[in-house]
Amino acid sequence: MYLLLQLLVIVLAFISLEHVAIIAHAQPYTSIVAPINKHTDVAKPLYSVKITTTLAPANFLIDIDAPFIWYNCIVQWNRYLTDCPSNTVCTTPVSYVAYQCEDVRTYTYSYKNPSCSGVLDWGFTCPIHVVEPVTSSCDQVILNYDHFTLYTSDGRMVGVNPNAACATPSLFTSFPANVSGVMAFSSSPYTLPAYFSQQTLALCIPSKSSTRGVLFFGNGPYYLLPQSKVDIRSYLSYTPLLKHQNSFGYFISVNSIVIKNRSINVPTNTTTKLSTIDPYTTLRTDIYNGVVRRFSMVTKRLHPAKPVAPFGLCFSTSTIGLKVPNIDFILPDGKKWTVSTANSIKKITKKVACLAFVDGGATSEPAIVIGAFQFEDNFLEFNLQNSTLGFSSSLLRKKTSCANLNFTPTNNP
């Protein structure tokens, strides 16, 4: 029986590699696209991408730091011989002796957090650690052979067989409704772009839950209405992506933060991380205090309001509209990522709005984490081949937004 199981794993691995090879040599296609949704039904705003699994389309949290894909499914050695339970995705597990198991476990070890300890022996399968991104709790999942399908921008379907992992439903209790997995978009070799052999990932996150943003794999071009003939790449500035020890996430260098011609000091070698899970930009206390002090000075005309957690600086919106100065992240070579009002001020109630920057504490590491609220209606292009980040600043200033992709019937996932 044991030899039979090993033979089955080898055959399935061969089929998976063969399928990837067929895709790689298929007729060239334009960018792969997938819709992005914003969720506000949980403790903090989160964003998901819709991708078709073996059963049906499913929503996965967008995580640009996660090392691999995992979602709500079960593994079955004999899934081709017996029926899968209703409304359940069944996949074949990776054997503990398979090379994929050793590779993923090796990469996972660099992602340990204090709540992760040891790996249980689950028979012939490959258990690995996963850090649930919403609560940062640790659990174990089972590595599998999987299949996902997406659409290209010209309406064709493309599929790929990645190694993902199956998790139990209990791991998704803190997730938004109808979101049942984590889609990894980091620089790890076990992310979806890596399996599609795409070196470029572009994100355009919507600012409203009632609209859809868009995710692209590929080198573009990228078009948004109403400028249907303007490639969004023409709006981008570029800065180097940096590597960080024990992380597949994305990091950049921020030399200073400027508010109305006054620079807030950022210590040399300060680490700046990009995050789609942290909802707002988090600053180490020394940097945060400088930003809040300067922002308070240039907004004296605004009526203050009692701070609303987790924010430390809030304003009344009852008597005057909120139009505040830009906050500029000054990057190497003089590049400037501008955070305008739409991405710096978070409306809390009809009468209160707050500066959407959070105090991370005196010892927080990384010292700066640029959060997802600052990404909304910005276009971000992660080029892994060139190790660069392309950023547009707010598209609203270009009279467009992330909700303006024309998802026509021919390319609608």
Short mmCIF file of C-alpha atoms in Angstrom, two decimals:
data_model
loop_
_atom_site.label_atom_id
_atom_site.label_comp_id
_atom_site.label_asym_id
_atom_site.label_seq_id
_atom_site.Cartn_x
_atom_site.Cartn_y
_atom_site.Cartn_z
CA MET A 1 0.00 0.00 0.00
CA TYR A 2 2.85 2.36 0.87
CA LEU A 3 4.55 1.79 -2.51
CA LEU A 4 1.24 2.41 -4.26
CA LEU A 5 0.85 5.75 -2.49
CA GLN A 6 4.38 6.79 -3.43
CA LEU A 7 3.75 5.84 -7.06
CA LEU A 8 0.54 7.92 -7.06
CA VAL A 9 2.42 10.96 -5.71
CA ILE A 10 5.12 10.63 -8.39
CA VAL A 11 2.55 10.37 -11.18
CA LEU A 12 0.63 13.37 -9.91
CA ALA A 13 3.80 15.41 -9.57
CA PHE A 14 4.72 14.55 -13.17
CA ILE A 15 1.27 15.58 -14.37
CA SER A 16 1.55 18.86 -12.47
CA LEU A 17 4.96 19.70 -13.95
CA GLU A 18 3.82 18.67 -17.41
CA HIS A 19 0.78 20.97 -17.14
CA VAL A 20 2.95 23.92 -16.12
CA ALA A 21 5.28 23.22 -19.04
CA ILE A 22 2.35 23.20 -21.48
CA ILE A 23 1.21 26.59 -20.19
CA ALA A 24 4.71 28.03 -20.42
CA HIS A 25 4.93 27.08 -24.12
CA ALA A 26 1.37 27.96 -25.04
CA GLN A 27 0.50 30.82 -27.35
CA PRO A 28 1.65 34.09 -25.72
CA TYR A 29 -1.11 35.92 -23.92
CA THR A 30 -1.58 39.44 -22.68
CA SER A 31 -1.85 40.20 -18.97
CA ILE A 32 -3.80 37.87 -16.69
CA VAL A 33 -6.49 39.76 -14.78
CA ALA A 34 -8.57 39.12 -11.67
CA PRO A 35 -11.06 41.34 -9.81
CA ILE A 36 -10.25 42.74 -6.36
CA ASN A 37 -12.90 43.40 -3.70
CA LYS A 38 -12.73 45.48 -0.53
CA HIS A 39 -14.29 43.99 2.63
CA THR A 40 -15.47 46.10 5.55
CA ASP A 41 -17.47 43.47 7.47
CA VAL A 42 -14.60 42.58 9.82
CA ALA A 43 -12.46 44.40 12.38
CA LYS A 44 -10.25 46.04 9.75
CA PRO A 45 -10.60 46.57 5.99
CA LEU A 46 -9.26 43.67 3.94
CA TYR A 47 -8.99 42.96 0.24
CA SER A 48 -9.57 39.78 -1.73
CA VAL A 49 -9.03 38.50 -5.23
CA LYS A 50 -11.40 36.11 -7.00
CA ILE A 51 -9.72 33.03 -8.50
CA THR A 52 -11.33 29.80 -9.72
CA THR A 53 -10.37 26.63 -7.85
CA THR A 54 -11.11 23.06 -8.92
CA LEU A 55 -14.67 23.46 -7.64
CA ALA A 56 -15.75 27.06 -8.29
CA PRO A 57 -14.59 30.69 -8.03
CA ALA A 58 -13.38 31.58 -4.53
CA ASN A 59 -12.22 34.73 -2.77
CA PHE A 60 -8.69 34.80 -1.33
CA LEU A 61 -7.17 37.48 0.91
CA ILE A 62 -4.44 39.39 -0.90
CA ASP A 63 -1.22 38.98 1.08
CA ILE A 64 2.00 40.32 -0.44
CA ASP A 65 4.02 38.91 2.46
CA ALA A 66 2.75 35.29 2.65
CA PRO A 67 5.17 32.58 1.46
CA PHE A 68 2.56 30.25 -0.03
CA ILE A 69 -1.13 29.80 -0.87
CA TRP A 70 -3.58 28.18 1.54
CA TYR A 71 -7.35 27.92 1.69
CA ASN A 72 -10.37 25.96 2.94
CA CYS A 73 -10.14 22.48 1.41
CA ILE A 74 -9.50 18.86 2.37
CA VAL A 75 -6.96 16.35 1.13
CA GLN A 76 -7.86 12.87 -0.03
CA TRP A 77 -5.45 10.24 -1.29
CA ASN A 78 -8.25 8.56 -3.17
CA ARG A 79 -10.16 11.64 -4.36
CA TYR A 80 -10.43 10.14 -7.85
CA LEU A 81 -12.00 6.98 -6.45
CA THR A 82 -14.61 8.38 -4.07
CA ASP A 83 -16.96 11.33 -4.14
CA CYS A 84 -15.85 14.55 -2.53
CA PRO A 85 -18.25 15.94 0.13
CA SER A 86 -20.75 18.45 -1.22
CA ASN A 87 -19.52 22.04 -1.60
CA THR A 88 -16.01 21.04 -0.59
CA VAL A 89 -12.77 21.31 -2.54
CA CYS A 90 -10.83 18.05 -2.41
CA THR A 91 -7.18 17.88 -3.45
CA THR A 92 -4.38 15.35 -3.37
CA PRO A 93 -1.84 15.75 -0.55
CA VAL A 94 1.89 16.08 -1.08
CA SER A 95 3.72 13.13 0.44
CA TYR A 96 6.13 13.81 3.28
CA VAL A 97 8.88 12.22 1.14
CA ALA A 98 8.23 14.45 -1.90
CA TYR A 99 10.79 17.14 -2.76
CA GLN A 100 8.06 19.80 -2.63
CA CYS A 101 7.53 19.01 1.05
CA GLU A 102 11.19 19.51 1.90
CA ASP A 103 11.39 22.73 -0.11
CA VAL A 104 8.30 24.34 1.41
CA ARG A 105 9.20 23.32 4.93
CA THR A 106 12.64 24.86 4.49
CA TYR A 107 11.12 28.15 3.34
CA THR A 108 8.51 28.02 6.09
CA TYR A 109 11.14 27.82 8.80
CA SER A 110 12.13 31.43 8.08
CA TYR A 111 8.53 32.47 8.75
CA LYS A 112 8.25 31.22 12.32
CA ASN A 113 6.59 33.47 14.82
CA PRO A 114 6.50 33.00 18.62
CA SER A 115 3.25 31.04 18.46
CA CYS A 116 4.69 28.46 16.03
CA SER A 117 6.49 25.49 17.51
CA GLY A 118 7.36 22.14 15.97
CA VAL A 119 5.61 20.27 13.18
CA LEU A 120 3.23 17.43 13.95
CA ASP A 121 3.63 14.09 12.21
CA TRP A 122 0.46 13.58 10.17
CA GLY A 123 1.06 10.21 8.64
CA PHE A 124 2.19 10.32 5.01
CA THR A 125 1.20 13.96 4.42
CA CYS A 126 3.25 17.17 4.59
CA PRO A 127 2.14 19.45 7.45
CA ILE A 128 3.50 23.01 7.42
CA HIS A 129 3.08 26.11 9.52
CA VAL A 130 0.84 28.97 8.50
CA VAL A 131 0.49 32.35 10.19
CA GLU A 132 -3.10 33.55 9.94
CA PRO A 133 -2.65 37.14 8.71
CA VAL A 134 -5.60 38.76 10.50
CA THR A 135 -4.86 37.57 14.05
CA SER A 136 -1.18 36.56 13.56
CA SER A 137 -1.95 33.22 15.21
CA CYS A 138 -0.16 30.09 14.10
CA ASP A 139 -1.63 26.81 12.95
CA GLN A 140 -0.79 23.87 10.71
CA VAL A 141 -2.05 23.06 7.24
CA ILE A 142 -1.42 20.23 4.77
CA LEU A 143 0.45 20.82 1.54
CA ASN A 144 -1.33 19.63 -1.61
CA TYR A 145 -1.35 19.51 -5.40
CA ASP A 146 -3.84 22.07 -6.63
CA HIS A 147 -5.34 23.72 -9.70
CA PHE A 148 -6.37 27.34 -10.29
CA THR A 149 -7.84 29.03 -13.34
CA LEU A 150 -7.74 32.72 -14.31
CA TYR A 151 -8.60 34.82 -17.33
CA THR A 152 -6.37 36.85 -19.60
CA SER A 153 -7.22 40.42 -20.54
CA ASP A 154 -8.32 39.21 -23.98
CA GLY A 155 -10.81 36.74 -22.48
CA ARG A 156 -8.95 33.41 -22.62
CA MET A 157 -8.71 30.99 -19.72
CA VAL A 158 -5.34 29.85 -18.38
CA GLY A 159 -4.73 27.29 -15.67
CA VAL A 160 -1.84 26.32 -13.44
CA ASN A 161 -1.16 23.56 -10.91
CA PRO A 162 0.59 25.09 -7.88
CA ASN A 163 1.42 23.58 -4.53
CA ALA A 164 -1.03 25.13 -2.07
CA ALA A 165 -2.18 23.99 1.37
CA CYS A 166 -5.49 22.90 2.87
CA ALA A 167 -6.70 24.48 6.11
CA THR A 168 -9.66 23.67 8.33
CA PRO A 169 -12.68 26.04 8.43
CA SER A 170 -11.74 27.18 11.96
CA LEU A 171 -8.84 29.17 10.52
CA PHE A 172 -11.20 31.51 8.69
CA THR A 173 -13.40 32.73 11.55
CA SER A 174 -11.74 36.18 11.52
CA PHE A 175 -11.95 36.48 7.73
CA PRO A 176 -14.58 38.49 5.84
CA ALA A 177 -17.70 36.64 4.75
CA ASN A 178 -17.19 34.52 1.63
CA VAL A 179 -13.39 34.75 1.87
CA SER A 180 -11.89 31.31 2.34
CA GLY A 181 -8.19 31.49 1.69
CA VAL A 182 -4.94 33.44 1.43
CA MET A 183 -3.40 34.12 -1.97
CA ALA A 184 0.34 34.71 -1.64
CA PHE A 185 1.80 37.42 -3.87
CA SER A 186 5.23 37.75 -2.28
CA SER A 187 8.58 37.01 -3.93
CA SER A 188 8.45 33.40 -2.70
CA PRO A 189 8.79 30.65 -5.35
CA TYR A 190 5.44 29.25 -4.14
CA THR A 191 3.24 32.21 -5.09
CA LEU A 192 0.81 32.26 -8.01
CA PRO A 193 2.94 34.61 -10.17
CA ALA A 194 5.87 32.22 -9.78
CA TYR A 195 3.83 29.30 -11.10
CA PHE A 196 2.68 31.38 -14.05
CA SER A 197 6.32 32.40 -14.62
CA GLN A 198 5.21 36.03 -14.45
CA GLN A 199 7.84 38.44 -13.18
CA THR A 200 5.44 41.37 -12.83
CA LEU A 201 2.47 41.76 -10.49
CA ALA A 202 0.31 44.90 -10.53
CA LEU A 203 -2.29 45.83 -7.91
CA CYS A 204 -5.00 48.45 -8.11
CA ILE A 205 -7.03 48.29 -4.88
CA PRO A 206 -10.50 49.86 -4.78
CA SER A 207 -11.48 52.44 -2.16
CA LYS A 208 -15.10 51.25 -1.88
CA SER A 209 -16.65 47.86 -1.14
CA SER A 210 -19.26 48.58 -3.82
CA THR A 211 -16.68 48.63 -6.64
CA ARG A 212 -14.01 46.27 -7.94
CA GLY A 213 -10.32 46.88 -8.37
CA VAL A 214 -8.01 44.78 -10.48
CA LEU A 215 -4.95 42.58 -10.23
CA PHE A 216 -2.68 41.96 -13.22
CA PHE A 217 0.00 39.36 -13.89
CA GLY A 218 2.25 40.24 -16.81
CA ASN A 219 4.01 43.21 -18.31
CA GLY A 220 0.96 45.20 -19.41
CA PRO A 221 -0.09 47.41 -21.01
CA TYR A 222 -2.64 48.49 -18.39
CA TYR A 223 -5.68 50.56 -19.32
CA LEU A 224 -8.37 52.14 -17.14
CA LEU A 225 -11.41 54.12 -18.23
CA PRO A 226 -12.03 56.83 -19.26
CA GLN A 227 -8.46 57.13 -20.62
CA SER A 228 -8.83 53.86 -22.50
CA LYS A 229 -5.78 54.59 -24.67
CA VAL A 230 -3.46 55.73 -21.87
CA ASP A 231 -1.19 53.02 -20.49
CA ILE A 232 -1.13 53.44 -16.70
CA ARG A 233 2.60 52.70 -16.81
CA SER A 234 3.09 56.23 -18.14
CA TYR A 235 2.02 57.51 -14.70
CA LEU A 236 4.50 55.40 -12.75
CA SER A 237 7.69 56.37 -10.97
CA TYR A 238 10.07 53.60 -9.94
CA THR A 239 12.11 52.80 -6.85
CA PRO A 240 14.23 49.73 -5.95
CA LEU A 241 12.66 46.82 -4.07
CA LEU A 242 14.87 45.72 -1.19
CA LYS A 243 15.42 42.28 0.27
CA HIS A 244 14.88 41.73 3.97
CA GLN A 245 16.25 38.85 5.98
CA ASN A 246 13.74 36.07 6.66
CA SER A 247 11.00 37.63 4.56
CA PHE A 248 9.61 37.26 1.04
CA GLY A 249 7.70 40.53 1.46
CA TYR A 250 8.37 43.82 -0.31
CA PHE A 251 10.49 46.61 1.17
CA ILE A 252 11.62 50.02 -0.06
CA SER A 253 13.83 52.81 1.24
CA VAL A 254 12.24 56.01 2.56
CA ASN A 255 14.77 58.79 3.12
CA SER A 256 12.39 61.32 4.64
CA ILE A 257 8.76 62.36 4.97
CA VAL A 258 7.86 65.86 3.79
CA ILE A 259 4.74 67.82 4.76
CA LYS A 260 4.32 71.28 3.24
CA ASN A 261 8.01 71.78 2.50
CA ARG A 262 9.16 70.64 5.92
CA SER A 263 11.05 67.38 6.24
CA ILE A 264 10.45 64.92 9.08
CA ASN A 265 13.64 63.06 9.83
CA VAL A 266 13.74 59.35 9.06
CA PRO A 267 16.84 57.67 10.53
CA THR A 268 19.31 56.16 8.06
CA ASN A 269 18.72 52.50 7.18
CA THR A 270 15.12 52.66 8.35
CA THR A 271 13.20 49.66 7.02
CA THR A 272 9.97 50.38 5.15
CA LYS A 273 7.62 47.49 4.43
CA LEU A 274 4.58 47.35 2.13
CA SER A 275 1.51 45.53 3.45
CA THR A 276 -1.94 44.63 2.14
CA ILE A 277 -2.94 43.25 5.56
CA ASP A 278 -2.07 46.23 7.78
CA PRO A 279 -4.91 48.66 7.07
CA TYR A 280 -3.06 51.94 7.74
CA THR A 281 0.51 53.18 7.61
CA THR A 282 2.25 52.43 10.89
CA LEU A 283 5.22 54.51 12.06
CA ARG A 284 7.67 53.93 14.87
CA THR A 285 6.91 56.39 17.68
CA ASP A 286 9.80 58.79 16.98
CA ILE A 287 8.77 59.09 13.32
CA TYR A 288 5.05 59.16 14.14
CA ASN A 289 5.44 62.01 16.62
CA GLY A 290 7.28 64.09 14.03
CA VAL A 291 4.57 63.49 11.41
CA VAL A 292 1.69 64.28 13.78
CA ARG A 293 3.42 67.41 15.12
CA ARG A 294 3.99 68.79 11.63
CA PHE A 295 0.56 67.77 10.33
CA SER A 296 -1.11 69.47 13.31
CA MET A 297 0.75 72.69 12.56
CA VAL A 298 -0.31 72.80 8.88
CA THR A 299 -3.96 72.01 9.68
CA LYS A 300 -4.57 74.58 12.42
CA ARG A 301 -7.57 75.90 10.49
CA LEU A 302 -9.37 72.58 11.03
CA HIS A 303 -11.39 72.00 14.17
CA PRO A 304 -9.92 69.18 16.28
CA ALA A 305 -11.99 66.21 17.41
CA LYS A 306 -11.50 63.61 20.10
CA PRO A 307 -9.14 60.91 18.75
CA VAL A 308 -10.75 57.64 17.67
CA ALA A 309 -8.63 54.51 18.12
CA PRO A 310 -6.30 53.52 16.58
CA PHE A 311 -5.73 57.09 15.33
CA GLY A 312 -4.08 59.85 17.35
CA LEU A 313 -5.12 62.95 15.38
CA CYS A 314 -8.72 63.60 14.34
CA PHE A 315 -10.74 66.50 13.01
CA SER A 316 -14.31 67.71 12.99
CA THR A 317 -15.92 67.74 9.57
CA SER A 318 -19.13 69.49 10.64
CA THR A 319 -18.16 73.05 9.67
CA ILE A 320 -15.42 72.81 7.09
CA GLY A 321 -14.42 70.43 4.33
CA LEU A 322 -11.25 68.44 4.77
CA LYS A 323 -8.61 69.38 2.25
CA VAL A 324 -5.21 68.82 3.78
CA PRO A 325 -1.62 69.16 2.56
CA ASN A 326 0.07 66.21 0.87
CA ILE A 327 2.35 63.86 2.76
CA ASP A 328 5.33 62.93 0.58
CA PHE A 329 7.49 59.86 1.10
CA ILE A 330 10.87 60.89 -0.33
CA LEU A 331 12.56 57.87 -1.91
CA PRO A 332 16.05 57.34 -3.38
CA ASP A 333 17.04 59.42 -6.43
CA GLY A 334 14.59 62.11 -5.37
CA LYS A 335 11.50 60.06 -6.26
CA LYS A 336 8.36 61.10 -4.39
CA TRP A 337 5.35 58.97 -3.43
CA THR A 338 2.62 61.50 -2.71
CA VAL A 339 -0.12 60.67 -0.21
CA SER A 340 -2.96 63.08 -0.91
CA THR A 341 -6.13 63.69 1.09
CA ALA A 342 -7.97 60.60 -0.20
CA ASN A 343 -5.21 58.38 1.21
CA SER A 344 -4.24 60.36 4.31
CA ILE A 345 -7.65 61.15 5.85
CA LYS A 346 -9.99 58.37 6.97
CA LYS A 347 -13.63 59.34 7.47
CA ILE A 348 -14.87 57.76 10.72
CA THR A 349 -18.36 59.24 11.03
CA LYS A 350 -20.25 62.06 9.33
CA LYS A 351 -18.65 64.46 11.79
CA VAL A 352 -15.19 63.01 12.42
CA ALA A 353 -12.22 62.16 10.18
CA CYS A 354 -8.73 61.14 11.24
CA LEU A 355 -5.17 61.14 9.99
CA ALA A 356 -4.80 57.55 8.77
CA PHE A 357 -1.36 56.97 10.29
CA VAL A 358 -0.85 54.84 13.40
CA ASP A 359 1.71 54.85 16.21
CA GLY A 360 3.47 51.49 16.07
CA GLY A 361 5.38 51.88 19.34
CA ALA A 362 8.91 52.86 20.30
CA THR A 363 10.54 49.62 19.15
CA SER A 364 8.36 48.63 16.20
CA GLU A 365 10.18 46.80 13.40
CA PRO A 366 9.89 47.56 10.57
CA ALA A 367 9.94 51.24 11.56
CA ILE A 368 7.56 52.12 8.70
CA VAL A 369 4.81 49.92 7.29
CA ILE A 370 2.87 51.50 4.43
CA GLY A 371 -0.63 50.07 4.79
CA ALA A 372 -3.40 49.23 2.37
CA PHE A 373 -5.45 52.41 2.89
CA GLN A 374 -2.54 54.30 1.35
CA PHE A 375 -2.68 51.89 -1.65
CA GLU A 376 -6.33 52.54 -2.48
CA ASP A 377 -6.78 54.01 -5.97
CA ASN A 378 -3.01 53.91 -6.42
CA PHE A 379 -1.45 51.68 -9.07
CA LEU A 380 1.44 49.52 -7.82
CA GLU A 381 3.62 47.41 -10.12
CA PHE A 382 6.00 44.89 -8.53
CA ASN A 383 8.66 43.89 -11.05
CA LEU A 384 10.55 40.94 -9.60
CA GLN A 385 12.93 40.62 -12.53
CA ASN A 386 14.21 44.17 -12.14
CA SER A 387 13.51 44.36 -8.38
CA THR A 388 11.59 47.61 -8.75
CA LEU A 389 8.32 49.04 -7.48
CA GLY A 390 6.34 51.25 -9.83
CA PHE A 391 3.89 53.60 -8.09
CA SER A 392 1.44 56.13 -9.45
CA SER A 393 0.34 58.08 -6.36
CA SER A 394 -3.41 58.72 -6.42
CA LEU A 395 -5.13 57.92 -9.71
CA LEU A 396 -7.96 60.25 -8.67
CA ARG A 397 -5.69 63.11 -9.66
CA LYS A 398 -5.57 61.57 -13.13
CA LYS A 399 -9.38 61.53 -13.32
CA THR A 400 -9.57 57.73 -13.01
CA SER A 401 -9.60 55.08 -10.27
CA CYS A 402 -8.99 51.40 -9.62
CA ALA A 403 -12.70 50.75 -10.23
CA ASN A 404 -12.37 51.74 -13.88
CA LEU A 405 -11.17 48.55 -15.54
CA ASN A 406 -13.58 47.53 -18.28
CA PHE A 407 -14.44 43.96 -17.24
CA THR A 408 -16.29 43.10 -20.43
CA PRO A 409 -18.23 39.81 -20.85
CA THR A 410 -15.31 38.37 -22.81
CA ASN A 411 -12.78 38.78 -20.03
CA ASN A 412 -14.95 38.84 -16.95
CA PRO A 413 -13.90 36.24 -14.34
#
